[in-house]
Amino acid sequence: MNVVTRFAPSPTGSLHIGGARTALFNMLFARHHNGKFLLRIEDTDKKRSTDKAINIILRDLEWLDLRWDKEPVYQSNNYHRHREIVDKLIKEDKAYKCYATKDELDDLRQKQINEGIPYRYDGRWRNKEQSSAPINIKPVIRLKSPLEGQTIIKDMVQGEVKVDNKELDDMILLRSDGTPTFMLAVVVDDHDMGITHIIRGDDHLTNAFRQKVIFDALNWPHPKFCHVPLIHGPDGKKLSKRHDAVGADIYRKLGYLPEAIRNYLLRLGWSHGNDEIISDKEAIEWFDVKGLGKSSAKFDKTKLTSLNAHYIKQKNNYEILELILPMIEKNSGATVDGVSREMLLEGMNSLKNRSKTLSDIADQSLVYVNKLPLNFSDKAKQILNSENKLLLSKINRHFNDLSEWTAPNIENWIKTYCDKNNSKLGNIAQPIRAAITGSTQSPPIFEVMAIFGKKEVTLRINQAINS
Ligand code: GLU
């Protein structure tokens, strides 16, 4: 079978982390089977869909490297096709015009509420003579849903699920303004796009029954359904806007790597033995429906962050540099010149080891970006008191004794100096740090000194003494 999957976001906001997981699962399933992964933008709800949201979703899918095949399908472009299908259903007497007014339906709803039964349209126009139709009312088109029996779905995750057909009322296919409903549009588009498998959140399971009824009415085979339990927040409730950081864009801004997010989302509801770190290649090789769990997974930001730290360490230093440059420039307003870039590359291993996100690296990188004169932090100013300034001037004079300016040599030299002067390493390292970085926190100070070079260190210490 030629597998074709799809991701079908409604562009009403940013890409939700749960949506990103749905896209990932569909992409991996398609890649695993050498099939196609398509993207459909479900923009028929013109009031709620925005171009801005479309652009954000496309941008974040690309950022996450969840690449789709072919051009995206915009559901609103298929308007005529949707109407054509409804006309066909009317001709085949499988759908009908319903002229019930809002007031009438409100009464019906109230009556059913009073009887303690869920609201269901009662099919009052199903068999009515259309000649009795009022002239001043634009009808909706409803499907003649089966009245008896059951609708059964063999879901690849949930197993066999069924509903009594008497619980499914005659759903609307076309609204009175002629626009197709979500339920109809999804079915027609899935059919026309040749979708073979639908992997999506189990909040769509009830829709699947109705969609199957439409597929059946059209004598179209329906795609295989695969409803995945939703992601929950730490409080055990469905992950939603109420929770912190549910949009993929937030993680991009916070400096998470796409590969870390993919790996994390993959493990959120899918497993392959005890494997935690899974490469993209392995993910494609291993992804199967068997690995999908039946219970909802909890979103754990700490776990995501530690995976991110892992992927940061793995990533090539040049690539990290390219990723952090815009962040540094945006945050500090500084331009990163060639000298700073060289220094950043030299110090990158330590920066990576100390960081969990790209933003952490960008923050710590300032030590190699800030030029003289430095802005000393309050804590650094405190450390640079007259006693420490005196100490620094003594040490500064002796740096010339050091033949090779490397981090281990500098460290040894300072340790020996401490021993001779009965001092502790921190008592010397901290004033040096404050003097040459303007701060009390930095990557390992001897490494920073080595990367700056003797001349620059001497210059910085002199400036700090005279500040
Ligand atoms: N557009 C729907 C949503 O964003 C998904 C529809 C589907 O996957 O069938 O929730």
CSV table of C-alpha atoms and ligand atoms in Angstrom, one decimal:
chain,number,residue,atom,x,y,z
A,1,MET,CA,0.0,0.0,0.0
A,2,ASN,CA,1.2,3.5,-0.8
A,3,VAL,CA,0.9,5.2,2.5
A,4,VAL,CA,-0.3,8.8,2.5
A,5,THR,CA,-0.7,10.7,5.8
A,6,ARG,CA,-1.5,14.3,6.6
A,7,PHE,CA,-1.4,17.0,9.2
A,8,ALA,CA,-4.4,19.2,9.1
A,9,PRO,CA,-4.1,22.2,11.4
A,10,SER,CA,-6.8,24.8,11.7
A,11,PRO,CA,-4.9,28.1,11.5
A,12,THR,CA,-6.5,29.8,14.5
A,13,GLY,CA,-3.3,30.3,16.6
A,14,SER,CA,0.3,29.2,16.8
A,15,LEU,CA,1.4,25.6,16.4
A,16,HIS,CA,0.5,23.8,19.6
A,17,ILE,CA,3.0,21.3,20.9
A,18,GLY,CA,0.4,18.6,20.6
A,19,GLY,CA,-0.1,19.6,17.0
A,20,ALA,CA,3.6,19.3,16.4
A,21,ARG,CA,3.5,15.8,17.8
A,22,THR,CA,0.6,14.9,15.5
A,23,ALA,CA,2.6,16.2,12.6
A,24,LEU,CA,5.7,14.3,13.7
A,25,PHE,CA,3.8,11.0,14.1
A,26,ASN,CA,2.2,11.4,10.6
A,27,MET,CA,5.5,12.3,9.1
A,28,LEU,CA,7.4,9.3,10.7
A,29,PHE,CA,4.6,6.9,9.7
A,30,ALA,CA,4.8,8.1,6.1
A,31,ARG,CA,8.6,8.0,6.0
A,32,HIS,CA,8.7,4.6,7.6
A,33,HIS,CA,6.5,3.2,4.8
A,34,ASN,CA,8.2,5.2,2.1
A,35,GLY,CA,4.9,7.1,1.6
A,36,LYS,CA,3.9,10.7,1.5
A,37,PHE,CA,3.2,13.2,4.3
A,38,LEU,CA,0.9,16.0,3.2
A,39,LEU,CA,-0.1,19.2,4.8
A,40,ARG,CA,-3.7,20.6,4.7
A,41,ILE,CA,-4.5,24.0,6.2
A,42,GLU,CA,-8.1,23.8,7.4
A,43,ASP,CA,-9.0,27.4,6.9
A,44,THR,CA,-12.7,27.2,6.1
A,45,ASP,CA,-13.7,29.0,9.3
A,46,LYS,CA,-12.9,32.4,7.9
A,47,LYS,CA,-13.8,34.2,11.1
A,48,ARG,CA,-11.2,32.3,13.2
A,49,SER,CA,-8.5,31.5,10.6
A,50,THR,CA,-5.8,34.1,10.0
A,51,ASP,CA,-3.0,34.5,7.5
A,52,LYS,CA,-0.7,35.3,10.4
A,53,ALA,CA,-1.5,31.9,12.0
A,54,ILE,CA,-0.9,30.1,8.7
A,55,ASN,CA,2.5,31.7,8.4
A,56,ILE,CA,3.4,30.9,12.0
A,57,ILE,CA,2.4,27.3,11.6
A,58,LEU,CA,4.3,26.9,8.3
A,59,ARG,CA,7.4,28.6,9.8
A,60,ASP,CA,7.3,26.4,12.9
A,61,LEU,CA,6.8,23.2,11.0
A,62,GLU,CA,9.7,24.1,8.9
A,63,TRP,CA,11.8,25.0,11.9
A,64,LEU,CA,11.0,21.6,13.5
A,65,ASP,CA,12.0,20.0,10.2
A,66,LEU,CA,8.6,18.4,9.9
A,67,ARG,CA,8.7,18.6,6.1
A,68,TRP,CA,5.7,17.8,4.1
A,69,ASP,CA,5.6,16.6,0.5
A,70,LYS,CA,3.9,18.5,-2.3
A,71,GLU,CA,2.3,21.9,-1.9
A,72,PRO,CA,0.1,22.5,1.1
A,73,VAL,CA,-3.6,22.1,0.4
A,74,TYR,CA,-5.8,25.0,1.5
A,75,GLN,CA,-9.2,23.6,2.4
A,76,SER,CA,-11.0,26.9,1.5
A,77,ASN,CA,-9.8,26.4,-2.1
A,78,ASN,CA,-11.9,23.2,-2.3
A,79,TYR,CA,-15.1,25.0,-1.7
A,80,HIS,CA,-16.6,24.2,-5.1
A,81,ARG,CA,-15.6,20.5,-4.8
A,82,HIS,CA,-17.3,20.3,-1.4
A,83,ARG,CA,-20.5,21.7,-2.8
A,84,GLU,CA,-20.4,19.4,-5.8
A,85,ILE,CA,-20.2,16.4,-3.4
A,86,VAL,CA,-23.2,17.7,-1.4
A,87,ASP,CA,-25.2,18.2,-4.7
A,88,LYS,CA,-24.3,14.6,-5.6
A,89,LEU,CA,-25.6,13.4,-2.2
A,90,ILE,CA,-28.8,15.3,-2.7
A,91,LYS,CA,-29.3,13.8,-6.1
A,92,GLU,CA,-28.8,10.4,-4.7
A,93,ASP,CA,-31.4,11.2,-2.0
A,94,LYS,CA,-28.7,10.8,0.7
A,95,ALA,CA,-28.9,14.4,1.8
A,96,TYR,CA,-31.8,16.9,2.1
A,97,LYS,CA,-32.6,20.5,2.7
A,98,CYS,CA,-33.7,21.4,6.2
A,99,TYR,CA,-35.6,24.6,6.8
A,100,ALA,CA,-35.9,24.4,10.5
A,101,THR,CA,-35.4,27.9,12.0
A,102,LYS,CA,-33.1,28.7,14.9
A,103,ASP,CA,-36.1,29.3,17.2
A,104,GLU,CA,-37.5,25.9,16.3
A,105,LEU,CA,-34.2,24.2,17.0
A,106,ASP,CA,-33.8,26.1,20.3
A,107,ASP,CA,-37.2,24.8,21.4
A,108,LEU,CA,-36.3,21.3,20.4
A,109,ARG,CA,-33.0,21.6,22.4
A,110,GLN,CA,-34.9,23.0,25.5
A,111,LYS,CA,-37.4,20.1,25.3
A,112,GLN,CA,-34.7,17.6,25.1
A,113,ILE,CA,-32.8,19.2,28.0
A,114,ASN,CA,-36.1,19.0,30.0
A,115,GLU,CA,-36.3,15.4,29.2
A,116,GLY,CA,-32.7,14.9,30.3
A,117,ILE,CA,-31.6,13.6,26.9
A,118,PRO,CA,-28.7,15.0,24.8
A,119,TYR,CA,-29.6,17.4,22.0
A,120,ARG,CA,-30.2,15.7,18.7
A,121,TYR,CA,-31.8,17.0,15.6
A,122,ASP,CA,-35.0,15.0,15.2
A,123,GLY,CA,-35.0,14.7,11.4
A,124,ARG,CA,-38.1,16.8,10.9
A,125,TRP,CA,-37.3,17.7,7.3
A,126,ARG,CA,-35.8,14.3,6.4
A,127,ASN,CA,-39.0,13.1,4.7
A,128,LYS,CA,-40.9,16.2,4.4
A,129,GLU,CA,-42.2,17.3,1.0
A,130,GLN,CA,-39.8,20.0,-0.2
A,131,SER,CA,-42.9,21.8,-1.7
A,132,SER,CA,-43.8,22.8,1.8
A,133,ALA,CA,-40.6,24.7,2.2
A,134,PRO,CA,-40.9,28.3,3.3
A,135,ILE,CA,-39.6,30.7,0.7
A,136,ASN,CA,-37.9,33.2,3.0
A,137,ILE,CA,-35.6,30.7,4.7
A,138,LYS,CA,-32.3,29.5,3.3
A,139,PRO,CA,-32.0,25.8,4.2
A,140,VAL,CA,-29.0,23.9,5.5
A,141,ILE,CA,-28.2,20.6,3.9
A,142,ARG,CA,-28.2,17.5,6.2
A,143,LEU,CA,-27.0,14.0,5.6
A,144,LYS,CA,-29.5,11.2,5.9
A,145,SER,CA,-27.6,9.3,8.5
A,146,PRO,CA,-28.4,5.6,9.2
A,147,LEU,CA,-31.2,5.4,11.8
A,148,GLU,CA,-30.5,1.9,12.9
A,149,GLY,CA,-27.5,-0.3,13.6
A,150,GLN,CA,-24.1,0.8,14.7
A,151,THR,CA,-21.1,2.6,13.3
A,152,ILE,CA,-18.0,0.7,14.0
A,153,ILE,CA,-14.4,2.0,13.7
A,154,LYS,CA,-11.5,-0.3,13.9
A,155,ASP,CA,-9.1,2.2,15.3
A,156,MET,CA,-5.4,1.3,15.1
A,157,VAL,CA,-4.8,2.5,18.7
A,158,GLN,CA,-8.1,2.4,20.4
A,159,GLY,CA,-9.2,-1.0,18.9
A,160,GLU,CA,-12.8,-1.5,17.9
A,161,VAL,CA,-15.0,1.4,19.0
A,162,LYS,CA,-18.7,1.7,18.1
A,163,VAL,CA,-21.7,4.0,18.5
A,164,ASP,CA,-25.4,3.3,18.0
A,165,ASN,CA,-26.5,5.1,14.9
A,166,LYS,CA,-29.5,6.5,16.7
A,167,GLU,CA,-27.1,8.6,18.6
A,168,LEU,CA,-25.8,10.3,15.5
A,169,ASP,CA,-28.3,12.8,14.2
A,170,ASP,CA,-28.5,14.0,10.6
A,171,MET,CA,-25.5,16.2,10.6
A,172,ILE,CA,-25.2,19.4,8.6
A,173,LEU,CA,-23.0,19.2,5.5
A,174,LEU,CA,-23.7,22.7,4.1
A,175,ARG,CA,-24.6,25.7,6.2
A,176,SER,CA,-27.5,28.0,5.1
A,177,ASP,CA,-24.9,30.5,3.7
A,178,GLY,CA,-23.7,27.7,1.4
A,179,THR,CA,-20.4,27.0,3.2
A,180,PRO,CA,-19.4,23.4,3.9
A,181,THR,CA,-19.0,22.2,7.4
A,182,PHE,CA,-15.8,21.0,8.9
A,183,MET,CA,-17.1,17.4,8.9
A,184,LEU,CA,-17.8,17.3,5.2
A,185,ALA,CA,-14.7,19.2,4.1
A,186,VAL,CA,-12.4,16.8,6.0
A,187,VAL,CA,-14.0,13.7,4.4
A,188,VAL,CA,-13.9,15.1,0.9
A,189,ASP,CA,-10.4,16.4,1.2
A,190,ASP,CA,-9.0,13.2,2.8
A,191,HIS,CA,-10.6,11.2,0.0
A,192,ASP,CA,-9.3,13.6,-2.8
A,193,MET,CA,-5.8,13.7,-1.3
A,194,GLY,CA,-5.7,9.9,-1.2
A,195,ILE,CA,-5.1,9.8,2.6
A,196,THR,CA,-4.6,6.2,3.7
A,197,HIS,CA,-4.0,6.8,7.5
A,198,ILE,CA,-5.2,9.5,9.8
A,199,ILE,CA,-3.2,9.9,13.0
A,200,ARG,CA,-4.6,12.5,15.3
A,201,GLY,CA,-5.6,13.3,18.8
A,202,ASP,CA,-8.4,11.2,20.4
A,203,ASP,CA,-10.4,14.4,20.8
A,204,HIS,CA,-11.4,13.7,17.2
A,205,LEU,CA,-12.6,10.2,17.9
A,206,THR,CA,-16.3,11.2,18.0
A,207,ASN,CA,-15.8,13.1,14.7
A,208,ALA,CA,-14.5,9.9,13.2
A,209,PHE,CA,-17.9,8.2,13.6
A,210,ARG,CA,-19.6,11.0,11.7
A,211,GLN,CA,-16.9,11.1,9.1
A,212,LYS,CA,-17.2,7.3,8.6
A,213,VAL,CA,-20.9,7.8,8.0
A,214,ILE,CA,-20.2,10.4,5.3
A,215,PHE,CA,-17.5,8.1,3.7
A,216,ASP,CA,-20.1,5.3,3.7
A,217,ALA,CA,-22.7,7.5,2.1
A,218,LEU,CA,-20.3,8.3,-0.7
A,219,ASN,CA,-19.2,4.7,-1.1
A,220,TRP,CA,-15.7,5.7,-0.5
A,221,PRO,CA,-13.3,3.6,1.6
A,222,HIS,CA,-12.3,5.5,4.7
A,223,PRO,CA,-8.7,5.9,5.8
A,224,LYS,CA,-7.4,3.9,8.7
A,225,PHE,CA,-8.0,5.8,11.9
A,226,CYS,CA,-5.4,6.1,14.6
A,227,HIS,CA,-6.5,8.2,17.5
A,228,VAL,CA,-3.7,9.0,19.9
A,229,PRO,CA,-4.4,10.0,23.6
A,230,LEU,CA,-3.9,13.7,24.1
A,231,ILE,CA,-0.9,15.2,25.9
A,232,HIS,CA,-1.7,16.2,29.5
A,233,GLY,CA,-0.1,19.0,31.5
A,234,PRO,CA,1.6,18.4,34.9
A,235,ASP,CA,-1.8,18.8,36.6
A,236,GLY,CA,-3.2,15.8,34.7
A,237,LYS,CA,-5.5,17.9,32.6
A,238,LYS,CA,-5.4,18.2,28.8
A,239,LEU,CA,-2.5,20.4,27.7
A,240,SER,CA,-4.0,23.7,26.8
A,241,LYS,CA,-3.5,27.4,26.8
A,242,ARG,CA,-4.0,27.4,30.5
A,243,HIS,CA,-0.7,25.6,30.9
A,244,ASP,CA,2.6,27.3,30.5
A,245,ALA,CA,4.4,27.3,27.2
A,246,VAL,CA,2.3,25.2,24.9
A,247,GLY,CA,3.2,26.8,21.6
A,248,ALA,CA,6.1,25.5,19.6
A,249,ASP,CA,7.3,29.1,18.9
A,250,ILE,CA,8.0,29.6,22.6
A,251,TYR,CA,10.5,26.8,22.5
A,252,ARG,CA,12.1,28.3,19.4
A,253,LYS,CA,12.5,31.6,21.2
A,254,LEU,CA,13.8,30.0,24.4
A,255,GLY,CA,16.6,28.4,22.4
A,256,TYR,CA,15.5,24.7,22.2
A,257,LEU,CA,16.8,22.7,19.3
A,258,PRO,CA,14.3,21.2,16.8
A,259,GLU,CA,16.0,17.8,17.1
A,260,ALA,CA,15.5,17.8,20.9
A,261,ILE,CA,11.8,18.7,20.5
A,262,ARG,CA,11.3,16.0,17.9
A,263,ASN,CA,13.0,13.4,20.2
A,264,TYR,CA,10.9,14.5,23.2
A,265,LEU,CA,7.6,14.6,21.3
A,266,LEU,CA,8.3,11.2,19.8
A,267,ARG,CA,8.7,9.7,23.3
A,268,LEU,CA,5.5,11.4,24.5
A,269,GLY,CA,3.0,8.6,23.8
A,270,TRP,CA,5.2,6.4,21.8
A,271,SER,CA,8.0,4.1,22.9
A,272,HIS,CA,10.6,1.7,21.6
A,273,GLY,CA,11.7,-0.4,24.5
A,274,ASN,CA,13.6,1.8,27.0
A,275,ASP,CA,15.2,4.0,24.3
A,276,GLU,CA,15.2,7.6,25.3
A,277,ILE,CA,17.6,9.2,22.8
A,278,ILE,CA,16.4,8.4,19.4
A,279,SER,CA,17.9,9.9,16.2
A,280,ASP,CA,15.8,10.9,13.3
A,281,LYS,CA,17.1,8.0,11.3
A,282,GLU,CA,16.1,5.5,14.1
A,283,ALA,CA,12.8,7.2,14.5
A,284,ILE,CA,11.9,6.6,10.9
A,285,GLU,CA,13.2,3.0,11.1
A,286,TRP,CA,11.3,2.2,14.3
A,287,PHE,CA,8.1,4.2,14.2
A,288,ASP,CA,5.1,2.0,14.2
A,289,VAL,CA,1.5,2.1,15.6
A,290,LYS,CA,2.3,-0.7,18.0
A,291,GLY,CA,4.5,1.6,20.0
A,292,LEU,CA,1.7,4.1,20.6
A,293,GLY,CA,0.3,4.0,24.1
A,294,LYS,CA,-3.3,4.0,25.1
A,295,SER,CA,-3.0,6.4,28.0
A,296,SER,CA,-2.1,10.0,27.8
A,297,ALA,CA,1.4,11.2,28.4
A,298,LYS,CA,2.4,14.0,30.7
A,299,PHE,CA,4.3,16.9,29.3
A,300,ASP,CA,7.5,17.3,31.4
A,301,LYS,CA,9.4,20.5,30.6
A,302,THR,CA,12.4,19.4,32.7
A,303,LYS,CA,12.8,16.3,30.7
A,304,LEU,CA,12.6,18.2,27.4
A,305,THR,CA,15.2,20.6,28.7
A,306,SER,CA,17.6,17.9,29.7
A,307,LEU,CA,17.2,16.3,26.2
A,308,ASN,CA,17.9,19.7,24.8
A,309,ALA,CA,21.1,19.9,26.8
A,310,HIS,CA,22.1,16.6,25.4
A,311,TYR,CA,21.5,17.7,21.8
A,312,ILE,CA,23.3,21.0,22.4
A,313,LYS,CA,26.4,19.0,23.4
A,314,GLN,CA,26.2,16.9,20.3
A,315,LYS,CA,25.9,19.8,17.9
A,316,ASN,CA,28.7,21.1,15.9
A,317,ASN,CA,30.3,24.3,17.3
A,318,TYR,CA,30.0,26.2,14.0
A,319,GLU,CA,26.3,25.4,13.8
A,320,ILE,CA,25.7,26.5,17.4
A,321,LEU,CA,27.6,29.7,16.6
A,322,GLU,CA,25.3,30.5,13.7
A,323,LEU,CA,22.2,29.8,15.8
A,324,ILE,CA,23.3,32.0,18.7
A,325,LEU,CA,24.6,35.0,16.8
A,326,PRO,CA,21.1,36.4,16.1
A,327,MET,CA,20.2,35.9,19.7
A,328,ILE,CA,23.3,37.6,21.0
A,329,GLU,CA,22.8,40.5,18.6
A,330,LYS,CA,19.1,40.8,19.5
A,331,ASN,CA,19.6,40.6,23.3
A,332,SER,CA,22.7,42.8,23.6
A,333,GLY,CA,22.4,45.1,20.6
A,334,ALA,CA,26.1,44.3,20.0
A,335,THR,CA,27.5,43.2,16.7
A,336,VAL,CA,29.7,40.2,16.9
A,337,ASP,CA,32.9,40.9,15.1
A,338,GLY,CA,35.4,38.4,13.7
A,339,VAL,CA,37.6,38.4,16.8
A,340,SER,CA,34.6,37.6,19.0
A,341,ARG,CA,33.5,34.8,16.7
A,342,GLU,CA,36.9,33.2,16.9
A,343,MET,CA,36.8,33.5,20.7
A,344,LEU,CA,33.3,32.0,20.8
A,345,LEU,CA,34.4,29.0,18.8
A,346,GLU,CA,37.4,28.4,21.0
A,347,GLY,CA,35.2,28.6,24.1
A,348,MET,CA,32.2,26.8,22.7
A,349,ASN,CA,32.8,23.4,24.2
A,350,SER,CA,32.7,24.8,27.7
A,351,LEU,CA,29.8,27.0,26.8
A,352,LYS,CA,27.9,24.0,25.5
A,353,ASN,CA,28.7,21.9,28.6
A,354,ARG,CA,27.3,24.6,30.9
A,355,SER,CA,24.1,25.3,29.0
A,356,LYS,CA,20.7,23.7,28.6
A,357,THR,CA,19.4,26.0,25.9
A,358,LEU,CA,20.8,28.2,23.1
A,359,SER,CA,19.6,31.2,25.1
A,360,ASP,CA,21.8,30.1,28.0
A,361,ILE,CA,24.8,29.9,25.6
A,362,ALA,CA,23.9,33.3,24.1
A,363,ASP,CA,23.8,34.9,27.6
A,364,GLN,CA,27.1,33.4,28.6
A,365,SER,CA,28.7,34.3,25.2
A,366,LEU,CA,28.6,38.0,26.1
A,367,VAL,CA,31.9,37.5,27.9
A,368,TYR,CA,33.6,37.1,24.4
A,369,VAL,CA,31.5,39.8,22.8
A,370,ASN,CA,31.7,42.7,25.2
A,371,LYS,CA,34.5,45.1,24.4
A,372,LEU,CA,36.4,47.5,26.5
A,373,PRO,CA,35.4,49.6,28.4
A,374,LEU,CA,33.4,47.0,30.4
A,375,ASN,CA,30.3,47.7,32.3
A,376,PHE,CA,31.0,46.2,35.7
A,377,SER,CA,28.2,44.6,37.6
A,378,ASP,CA,27.6,45.7,41.1
A,379,LYS,CA,29.0,42.5,42.5
A,380,ALA,CA,32.1,42.8,40.3
A,381,LYS,CA,32.5,46.4,41.5
A,382,GLN,CA,32.4,45.1,45.1
A,383,ILE,CA,35.1,42.6,44.4
A,384,LEU,CA,37.3,45.2,42.7
A,385,ASN,CA,38.1,47.0,46.0
A,386,SER,CA,41.4,48.6,46.6
A,387,GLU,CA,42.9,45.6,48.2
A,388,ASN,CA,42.1,43.3,45.3
A,389,LYS,CA,43.2,46.0,42.8
A,390,LEU,CA,46.6,45.9,44.5
A,391,LEU,CA,46.7,42.2,44.2
A,392,LEU,CA,45.7,42.4,40.5
A,393,SER,CA,48.4,44.8,39.7
A,394,LYS,CA,51.0,42.5,41.3
A,395,ILE,CA,49.8,39.5,39.4
A,396,ASN,CA,49.5,41.5,36.2
A,397,ARG,CA,53.2,42.3,36.4
A,398,HIS,CA,54.2,38.7,36.8
A,399,PHE,CA,52.2,37.3,33.8
A,400,ASN,CA,55.3,37.9,31.7
A,401,ASP,CA,57.0,35.0,33.6
A,402,LEU,CA,54.6,32.7,31.9
A,403,SER,CA,56.2,31.3,28.8
A,404,GLU,CA,53.1,29.5,27.3
A,405,TRP,CA,49.7,31.2,27.6
A,406,THR,CA,47.5,28.2,27.9
A,407,ALA,CA,44.6,27.5,30.4
A,408,PRO,CA,46.5,24.7,32.3
A,409,ASN,CA,49.7,26.8,32.5
A,410,ILE,CA,47.8,29.9,33.7
A,411,GLU,CA,46.0,27.7,36.3
A,412,ASN,CA,49.3,26.1,37.5
A,413,TRP,CA,51.0,29.5,37.7
A,414,ILE,CA,48.2,31.0,39.7
A,415,LYS,CA,48.1,28.0,42.0
A,416,THR,CA,51.8,28.3,42.6
A,417,TYR,CA,51.3,32.0,43.3
A,418,CYS,CA,48.6,31.1,45.8
A,419,ASP,CA,50.8,28.6,47.6
A,420,LYS,CA,53.7,31.1,47.8
A,421,ASN,CA,51.5,33.8,49.2
A,422,ASN,CA,49.4,31.6,51.4
A,423,SER,CA,46.2,32.5,49.5
A,424,LYS,CA,43.3,30.5,48.2
A,425,LEU,CA,42.6,30.1,44.5
A,426,GLY,CA,39.2,31.8,44.7
A,427,ASN,CA,40.7,34.8,46.3
A,428,ILE,CA,42.7,35.4,43.1
A,429,ALA,CA,40.5,33.9,40.5
A,430,GLN,CA,37.4,35.9,41.4
A,431,PRO,CA,39.1,39.4,41.2
A,432,ILE,CA,40.6,38.3,37.9
A,433,ARG,CA,37.1,37.3,36.6
A,434,ALA,CA,35.6,40.5,37.8
A,435,ALA,CA,38.4,42.5,36.2
A,436,ILE,CA,38.4,40.9,32.8
A,437,THR,CA,34.7,40.0,32.3
A,438,GLY,CA,33.0,42.7,34.4
A,439,SER,CA,31.0,40.0,36.1
A,440,THR,CA,31.2,37.4,38.9
A,441,GLN,CA,30.1,34.6,36.6
A,442,SER,CA,31.7,33.3,33.5
A,443,PRO,CA,32.9,30.2,31.8
A,444,PRO,CA,36.0,28.6,33.4
A,445,ILE,CA,38.2,31.7,34.1
A,446,PHE,CA,41.6,30.2,33.0
A,447,GLU,CA,40.1,29.2,29.7
A,448,VAL,CA,38.6,32.7,29.3
A,449,MET,CA,42.1,34.1,30.0
A,450,ALA,CA,43.7,31.8,27.5
A,451,ILE,CA,41.2,32.7,24.9
A,452,PHE,CA,41.5,36.4,25.4
A,453,GLY,CA,45.3,36.2,25.1
A,454,LYS,CA,47.9,37.7,27.5
A,455,LYS,CA,47.8,41.1,25.9
A,456,GLU,CA,44.1,41.5,26.3
A,457,VAL,CA,44.0,40.1,29.8
A,458,THR,CA,46.8,42.6,30.9
A,459,LEU,CA,44.9,45.4,29.2
A,460,ARG,CA,41.6,44.5,30.9
A,461,ILE,CA,43.2,44.2,34.3
A,462,ASN,CA,44.9,47.6,33.9
A,463,GLN,CA,41.6,49.2,33.0
A,464,ALA,CA,39.8,47.5,35.9
A,465,ILE,CA,42.5,48.7,38.3
A,466,ASN,CA,42.1,52.3,37.0
A,467,SER,CA,38.3,52.2,36.9
B,1,GLU,N1,-8.3,20.8,11.8
B,1,GLU,C1,-8.4,19.9,12.9
B,1,GLU,C2,-7.7,20.5,14.1
B,1,GLU,O1,-6.8,21.4,14.0
B,1,GLU,C3,-7.9,18.6,12.7
B,1,GLU,C4,-8.7,17.8,11.8
B,1,GLU,C5,-8.3,16.4,11.5
B,1,GLU,O2,-7.1,16.0,11.8
B,1,GLU,O3,-9.1,15.6,11.0
B,1,GLU,O4,-7.9,20.1,15.2
